[in-house]
Amino acid sequence: MADRAGRSRALILGASIFSLSLGFADAGFAQAAATDGAGRSPDRQKQAQRQSRRQPKPQNVQVAPAPVLNARAQIGGTPVQSLDTITVAASKTEERAIDALAPVSVVTLEQIQGLQPKRLADIFYNVPGVSFQDRGDDPATAINIRGLQDFGRVAVVVDGARQNYQRSGHNANGSFFLDPELVGGVDIVRGPTANIYGSGAIGGVVSFRTKDINDALRPGERWGVDMTGSYGTNKDRWLGSVFAGVRADPNVDIFGGVVYRKQSNYKDGNGTEIGNTGNEIAGGLMKLTVRPAEGHEIKFGTVFQDYQYDIGQFNRGPVLTAAQRALYQGSSVYASDTRNYTGTLTWKYSRPDDMWFDWNATLYGNRTENNQVKTYHSSTAGAALCGAGNFGNNISGCVGDRRGYVLDTIGIDVNNTTRFNVGDWRNALTYGVDAFQDDVKTSDSRGNSNITTPGGLRTVSGGFVQLKNNYSTWLEVVSAIRYDRYDLDSATVSTGGDRFSPKITVGVTPVAGFTPYISYAEGYRAPSITETLIAGAHATGGGPNFFTCADGSSGLFCFLPNPNLRPEVGKNKEAGLNLKYNDVFTTGDSFRGKFNVFRNDVDDYIDLVASAPEPVPPFVSYSRHYQYQNIAHARIEGFEAETMYDAGTWFVGVAGHLIRGKNTQTNVGLATITPRKVTTTGGVRLLDRTLVLSAQWSSFGANNDLPTGYLPSTGYELVNLYLSWQATKDIVFTASVDNLLNQYYRPYAIPGSSTDGTTQNDVLFSSPGPGTVYKAGLKVHFGGA
């Protein structure tokens, strides 16, 4: 399973980054002259001052932040609530999340470090409207916002680069690879209210920022190194990372780091070991930042990750009859090597005296390459090779057969903001263009993956104009129009389309701290390559062929392409309330709250639809055809809340959602809905706030409103405990207990088999979450001027 040479290269890369960084350092560099109190260069300080002066929302309604669980707070920094964090995700202009007239949430680096996450889903418990459809045997992340997922309905970006990987199988149809140790912060926007952010995001946007030099260097430091190590039970969860940076010059920063993570198979809450949940991950990043002139910042960034894991589960299905034995001869297991490469070039410009230009331009490329080798199939006793009359399983072949999936994405995102005043109106006009191209290549010696994940080329582009108006201190209006265009081409199909999508938001602040708003926004998602082009017979896996398809191939059923598939259009109505108060009960305390209700009507919703069952003697009846089709209308509606009260020495908050979604044609619920999530977080700060103890209780409701053939998710309660102790200014000890009650849970509904409605075994037995996990970690900082 281990690619030792790859791991060695990653460690050598980390050592090289650090030594290279020190080599660039200027011995005569004076940090005190080059930075302000926050570790920013004079140029960055001017930019920050300019942003503060030019912020459309008047500054006299901004309130001072209050303390919250925050590693920097424990070493004397200025702590802030996460909702006070600056974000640009909703409107492309800087604003605090609490002030945004949109359902925006932020996860900070300090929160991530306190949680000691194994995978990205662990950091989103406090974010309403967000859930995950992850498999235990696959380290990829499949994110769901308000019941929408798959095929780009949620736009995921890492340092501005779109993550569009998709592989069809018994899993979510859309995932991405990112280790949480590389993450420096996350912005989440729920619903198509962020339609200016990019095409396709009818569910929302999740924007990840990887770690950068300001995450490793403290104020006054010229260079810095953060070293982290941790261990966890259930079973043998190891993590080691090193991140280092140096300010080689007042206008040149160099930063890099490496991470290595490994774990063995875990047990679920019932004590059952879940096969193939072990994995080994090595990754790293490097960034070079140059400020060639006042106001200009150019950043070169690259991220590399290598995931080694086995995917697939041993057969545990019903094999009591001859027919069942023919259908369930076992699941294949594949040794998988997935590599993800991301490269970005970003150019930002901002000057205090320039009201016309404040731009951000990003050029990026991303490759996800998944190579798999079959290592086991229960019908071949796990060791049979092709030859001597053995032709293997007709889906996946013999042990030793290979298949691979590659997605290359290149893209550009350019936007600018022009600010001007007209009387008492302060105005910010933001406009931009963006485009990306997906190139999918699939290889499979047996040909089945070429059918289920067809290759092709898709180009998606768009542009937008947004006007943000602020009048006095009590009125804000945000209006926008976006244009989207897509073209999809393959050897057999050429199609495309375009559309304008509007957005309007109005918010009022009649009294300080109380801001209700209403919003209407539309989003447009182009059909993916798979949805449009999938065609051919689905192999039987060793049983009899039920149907012959139009191309002469035979299998369990036939996929039909749909070149006439229409794009989805989301039409979201929303009403929200932002609450922001300081000194509520005592001096220095604070309360933050965001509440919203929404209804997202999705026209031409795309789903995989089966034809009417036909008799297949001597078996029962089965569907001959499966095709992605437009459903006239799907409706998703719900309520979301995110709150936090912080008194300094203690804090408590509640966040969560209630959501329901239906296919309005059939009045049947959508399988991807998480109906209820309520997370309560509370804690205390002791020993002059160097010791933080906290607990988190998350309550999830089961999804029982499902199409025929689905196994409902489980309702469950997760209780997690966290400890963070700042032993010295340079040493932090963390410990946690995940799933304290050792609950068994399956967080999402399991689809039925396409042949007889029974549960797909490989999904069923790879979906339960781990039982109780104990973790402990140590972070050590080195730095100097």
Short mmCIF file of N, CA, C and O in Angstrom, two decimals, residues 2-72:
data_model
loop_
_atom_site.label_atom_id
_atom_site.label_comp_id
_atom_site.label_asym_id
_atom_site.label_seq_id
_atom_site.Cartn_x
_atom_site.Cartn_y
_atom_site.Cartn_z
N ALA A 2 2.03 1.14 0.47
CA ALA A 2 2.84 2.33 0.65
C ALA A 2 3.71 2.58 -0.56
O ALA A 2 4.36 1.69 -1.06
N ASP A 3 3.70 3.83 -1.02
CA ASP A 3 4.66 4.28 -2.01
C ASP A 3 5.77 4.99 -1.24
O ASP A 3 5.75 6.19 -1.03
N ARG A 4 6.76 4.22 -0.76
CA ARG A 4 7.76 4.79 0.14
C ARG A 4 8.56 5.88 -0.52
O ARG A 4 8.97 6.86 0.12
N ALA A 5 8.81 5.73 -1.83
CA ALA A 5 9.58 6.76 -2.51
C ALA A 5 8.83 8.08 -2.50
O ALA A 5 9.41 9.16 -2.32
N GLY A 6 7.49 8.01 -2.67
CA GLY A 6 6.69 9.24 -2.63
C GLY A 6 6.75 9.90 -1.28
O GLY A 6 6.82 11.12 -1.16
N ARG A 7 6.72 9.06 -0.21
CA ARG A 7 6.78 9.63 1.13
C ARG A 7 8.13 10.28 1.39
O ARG A 7 8.25 11.34 1.97
N SER A 8 9.19 9.63 0.90
CA SER A 8 10.53 10.19 1.08
C SER A 8 10.64 11.52 0.35
O SER A 8 11.23 12.48 0.85
N ARG A 9 10.07 11.56 -0.86
CA ARG A 9 10.13 12.82 -1.62
C ARG A 9 9.42 13.93 -0.87
O ARG A 9 9.87 15.08 -0.87
N ALA A 10 8.30 13.61 -0.22
CA ALA A 10 7.55 14.63 0.50
C ALA A 10 8.37 15.18 1.66
O ALA A 10 8.41 16.39 1.91
N LEU A 11 9.04 14.27 2.41
CA LEU A 11 9.84 14.73 3.54
C LEU A 11 11.05 15.52 3.08
O LEU A 11 11.43 16.53 3.69
N ILE A 12 11.67 15.09 1.98
CA ILE A 12 12.80 15.85 1.44
C ILE A 12 12.34 17.23 0.99
O ILE A 12 13.02 18.23 1.18
N LEU A 13 11.13 17.28 0.37
CA LEU A 13 10.59 18.57 -0.05
C LEU A 13 10.45 19.51 1.13
O LEU A 13 10.83 20.69 1.06
N GLY A 14 9.94 18.98 2.27
CA GLY A 14 9.76 19.85 3.43
C GLY A 14 11.08 20.38 3.93
O GLY A 14 11.21 21.56 4.25
N ALA A 15 12.09 19.51 4.03
CA ALA A 15 13.40 19.97 4.50
C ALA A 15 13.99 20.98 3.53
O ALA A 15 14.61 21.98 3.93
N SER A 16 13.77 20.76 2.24
CA SER A 16 14.31 21.68 1.24
C SER A 16 13.65 23.04 1.33
O SER A 16 14.30 24.08 1.18
N ILE A 17 12.34 23.05 1.56
CA ILE A 17 11.61 24.31 1.67
C ILE A 17 12.18 25.15 2.79
O ILE A 17 12.45 26.34 2.65
N PHE A 18 12.38 24.50 3.95
CA PHE A 18 12.87 25.25 5.10
C PHE A 18 14.28 25.75 4.88
O PHE A 18 14.61 26.90 5.14
N SER A 19 15.17 24.90 4.36
CA SER A 19 16.54 25.33 4.14
C SER A 19 16.61 26.40 3.07
O SER A 19 17.39 27.36 3.18
N LEU A 20 15.79 26.27 2.01
CA LEU A 20 15.75 27.29 0.98
C LEU A 20 15.28 28.61 1.54
O LEU A 20 15.82 29.68 1.22
N SER A 21 14.26 28.54 2.42
CA SER A 21 13.74 29.76 3.02
C SER A 21 14.80 30.48 3.82
O SER A 21 14.96 31.70 3.71
N LEU A 22 15.57 29.74 4.63
CA LEU A 22 16.62 30.37 5.42
C LEU A 22 17.71 30.93 4.53
O LEU A 22 18.31 31.97 4.81
N GLY A 23 17.95 30.25 3.40
CA GLY A 23 18.99 30.71 2.50
C GLY A 23 18.65 32.03 1.87
O GLY A 23 19.53 32.82 1.52
N PHE A 24 17.36 32.31 1.69
CA PHE A 24 16.93 33.57 1.09
C PHE A 24 16.95 34.72 2.08
O PHE A 24 16.78 35.87 1.71
N ALA A 25 17.05 34.41 3.37
CA ALA A 25 16.92 35.45 4.38
C ALA A 25 18.06 36.46 4.28
O ALA A 25 19.19 36.12 3.98
N ASP A 26 17.73 37.69 4.56
CA ASP A 26 18.71 38.78 4.57
C ASP A 26 19.10 39.06 6.01
O ASP A 26 18.27 39.43 6.84
N ALA A 27 20.40 38.89 6.32
CA ALA A 27 20.84 39.04 7.70
C ALA A 27 20.61 40.44 8.22
O ALA A 27 20.50 40.67 9.42
N GLY A 28 20.56 41.43 7.32
CA GLY A 28 20.36 42.81 7.78
C GLY A 28 18.91 43.21 7.86
O GLY A 28 18.59 44.40 8.05
N PHE A 29 18.01 42.23 7.72
CA PHE A 29 16.58 42.53 7.70
C PHE A 29 16.11 43.01 9.07
O PHE A 29 16.43 42.40 10.08
N ALA A 30 15.36 44.10 9.11
CA ALA A 30 14.85 44.65 10.37
C ALA A 30 13.36 44.44 10.42
O ALA A 30 12.60 45.16 9.79
N GLN A 31 12.90 43.46 11.19
CA GLN A 31 11.47 43.14 11.24
C GLN A 31 10.64 44.28 11.79
O GLN A 31 9.52 44.51 11.34
N ALA A 32 11.16 44.97 12.75
CA ALA A 32 10.37 46.03 13.36
C ALA A 32 10.02 47.10 12.35
O ALA A 32 8.95 47.72 12.42
N ALA A 33 10.92 47.34 11.39
CA ALA A 33 10.64 48.37 10.39
C ALA A 33 9.76 47.86 9.28
O ALA A 33 9.18 48.64 8.54
N ALA A 34 9.68 46.53 9.13
CA ALA A 34 8.99 45.96 7.99
C ALA A 34 7.59 45.50 8.29
O ALA A 34 6.86 45.15 7.38
N THR A 35 7.19 45.45 9.54
CA THR A 35 5.86 44.95 9.85
C THR A 35 5.18 45.85 10.84
O THR A 35 5.80 46.61 11.57
N ASP A 36 3.85 45.74 10.84
CA ASP A 36 3.09 46.39 11.89
C ASP A 36 2.89 45.37 13.00
O ASP A 36 3.46 44.30 12.99
N GLY A 37 2.04 45.67 13.95
CA GLY A 37 1.85 44.78 15.11
C GLY A 37 1.23 43.46 14.76
O GLY A 37 1.24 42.55 15.56
N ALA A 38 0.64 43.31 13.56
CA ALA A 38 0.00 42.06 13.19
C ALA A 38 0.87 41.23 12.27
O ALA A 38 0.42 40.28 11.66
N GLY A 39 2.15 41.63 12.13
CA GLY A 39 3.03 40.86 11.28
C GLY A 39 2.84 41.15 9.81
O GLY A 39 3.19 40.35 8.95
N ARG A 40 2.27 42.31 9.43
CA ARG A 40 2.06 42.66 8.05
C ARG A 40 3.11 43.66 7.61
O ARG A 40 3.61 44.45 8.39
N SER A 41 3.45 43.65 6.34
CA SER A 41 4.37 44.63 5.80
C SER A 41 3.68 45.98 5.77
O SER A 41 2.44 46.06 5.84
N PRO A 42 4.44 47.10 5.63
CA PRO A 42 3.80 48.41 5.53
C PRO A 42 2.80 48.46 4.39
O PRO A 42 1.75 49.08 4.51
N ASP A 43 3.12 47.77 3.30
CA ASP A 43 2.20 47.76 2.17
C ASP A 43 0.89 47.07 2.55
O ASP A 43 -0.19 47.54 2.23
N ARG A 44 0.99 45.93 3.29
CA ARG A 44 -0.22 45.23 3.73
C ARG A 44 -1.00 46.08 4.72
O ARG A 44 -2.22 46.08 4.74
N GLN A 45 -0.27 46.80 5.57
CA GLN A 45 -0.95 47.65 6.55
C GLN A 45 -1.76 48.72 5.84
O GLN A 45 -2.90 49.01 6.20
N LYS A 46 -1.18 49.33 4.81
CA LYS A 46 -1.91 50.36 4.06
C LYS A 46 -3.13 49.76 3.38
O LYS A 46 -4.19 50.38 3.33
N GLN A 47 -2.97 48.54 2.85
CA GLN A 47 -4.11 47.91 2.21
C GLN A 47 -5.22 47.67 3.23
O GLN A 47 -6.39 47.87 2.95
N ALA A 48 -4.83 47.20 4.43
CA ALA A 48 -5.84 46.94 5.46
C ALA A 48 -6.54 48.23 5.86
O ALA A 48 -7.76 48.27 6.06
N GLN A 49 -5.77 49.33 5.98
CA GLN A 49 -6.37 50.61 6.34
C GLN A 49 -7.32 51.07 5.25
O GLN A 49 -8.40 51.59 5.50
N ARG A 50 -6.88 50.83 4.03
CA ARG A 50 -7.74 51.27 2.91
C ARG A 50 -9.05 50.49 2.88
O ARG A 50 -10.12 51.06 2.68
N GLN A 51 -8.95 49.16 3.10
CA GLN A 51 -10.15 48.35 3.12
C GLN A 51 -11.09 48.83 4.20
O GLN A 51 -12.31 48.86 4.04
N SER A 52 -10.53 49.20 5.36
CA SER A 52 -11.37 49.67 6.45
C SER A 52 -12.07 50.96 6.08
O SER A 52 -13.25 51.16 6.34
N ARG A 53 -11.33 51.89 5.42
CA ARG A 53 -11.93 53.18 5.08
C ARG A 53 -12.97 53.04 3.97
O ARG A 53 -13.96 53.75 3.94
N ARG A 54 -12.69 52.08 3.04
CA ARG A 54 -13.55 52.00 1.87
C ARG A 54 -14.66 50.97 2.00
O ARG A 54 -15.39 50.72 1.06
N GLN A 55 -14.77 50.35 3.12
CA GLN A 55 -15.81 49.35 3.31
C GLN A 55 -17.18 49.99 3.14
O GLN A 55 -17.49 51.00 3.76
N PRO A 56 -18.04 49.44 2.24
CA PRO A 56 -19.34 50.05 2.02
C PRO A 56 -20.17 50.21 3.29
O PRO A 56 -20.85 51.19 3.47
N LYS A 57 -20.14 49.23 4.17
CA LYS A 57 -20.90 49.35 5.41
C LYS A 57 -20.21 50.35 6.33
O LYS A 57 -19.00 50.28 6.54
N PRO A 58 -20.92 51.34 6.90
CA PRO A 58 -20.28 52.36 7.73
C PRO A 58 -19.59 51.75 8.93
O PRO A 58 -20.10 50.85 9.58
N GLN A 59 -18.39 52.28 9.24
CA GLN A 59 -17.59 51.70 10.30
C GLN A 59 -18.15 51.96 11.69
O GLN A 59 -17.81 51.25 12.62
N ASN A 60 -18.98 52.96 11.86
CA ASN A 60 -19.45 53.24 13.21
C ASN A 60 -20.48 52.24 13.70
O ASN A 60 -20.89 52.28 14.84
N VAL A 61 -20.91 51.31 12.81
CA VAL A 61 -21.79 50.26 13.30
C VAL A 61 -21.03 48.97 13.54
O VAL A 61 -21.60 48.00 14.00
N GLN A 62 -19.74 48.96 13.22
CA GLN A 62 -18.93 47.79 13.53
C GLN A 62 -18.61 47.79 15.02
O GLN A 62 -18.26 48.82 15.59
N VAL A 63 -18.70 46.64 15.64
CA VAL A 63 -18.45 46.55 17.08
C VAL A 63 -17.20 45.75 17.34
O VAL A 63 -16.78 44.93 16.54
N ALA A 64 -16.61 45.99 18.48
CA ALA A 64 -15.36 45.31 18.81
C ALA A 64 -15.61 43.83 19.04
O ALA A 64 -16.62 43.44 19.61
N PRO A 65 -14.70 42.98 18.57
CA PRO A 65 -14.87 41.55 18.78
C PRO A 65 -14.65 41.16 20.24
O PRO A 65 -14.05 41.88 21.01
N ALA A 66 -15.15 40.01 20.59
CA ALA A 66 -15.03 39.50 21.96
C ALA A 66 -14.27 38.19 21.96
O ALA A 66 -14.12 37.55 20.94
N PRO A 67 -13.78 37.75 23.11
CA PRO A 67 -12.98 36.53 23.16
C PRO A 67 -13.79 35.30 22.79
O PRO A 67 -14.98 35.22 22.98
N VAL A 68 -13.09 34.30 22.23
CA VAL A 68 -13.67 33.01 21.92
C VAL A 68 -12.53 31.99 21.91
O VAL A 68 -11.36 32.37 21.95
N LEU A 69 -12.88 30.71 21.88
CA LEU A 69 -11.85 29.67 21.83
C LEU A 69 -10.91 29.94 20.67
O LEU A 69 -11.30 29.89 19.52
N ASN A 70 -9.67 30.24 20.98
CA ASN A 70 -8.78 30.75 19.95
C ASN A 70 -7.35 30.58 20.44
O ASN A 70 -6.97 31.07 21.50
N ALA A 71 -6.53 29.86 19.68
CA ALA A 71 -5.16 29.60 20.13
C ALA A 71 -4.38 30.88 20.29
O ALA A 71 -3.56 31.03 21.20
N ARG A 72 -4.60 31.85 19.42
CA ARG A 72 -3.86 33.10 19.52
C ARG A 72 -4.28 33.88 20.78
O ARG A 72 -3.47 34.59 21.36
#
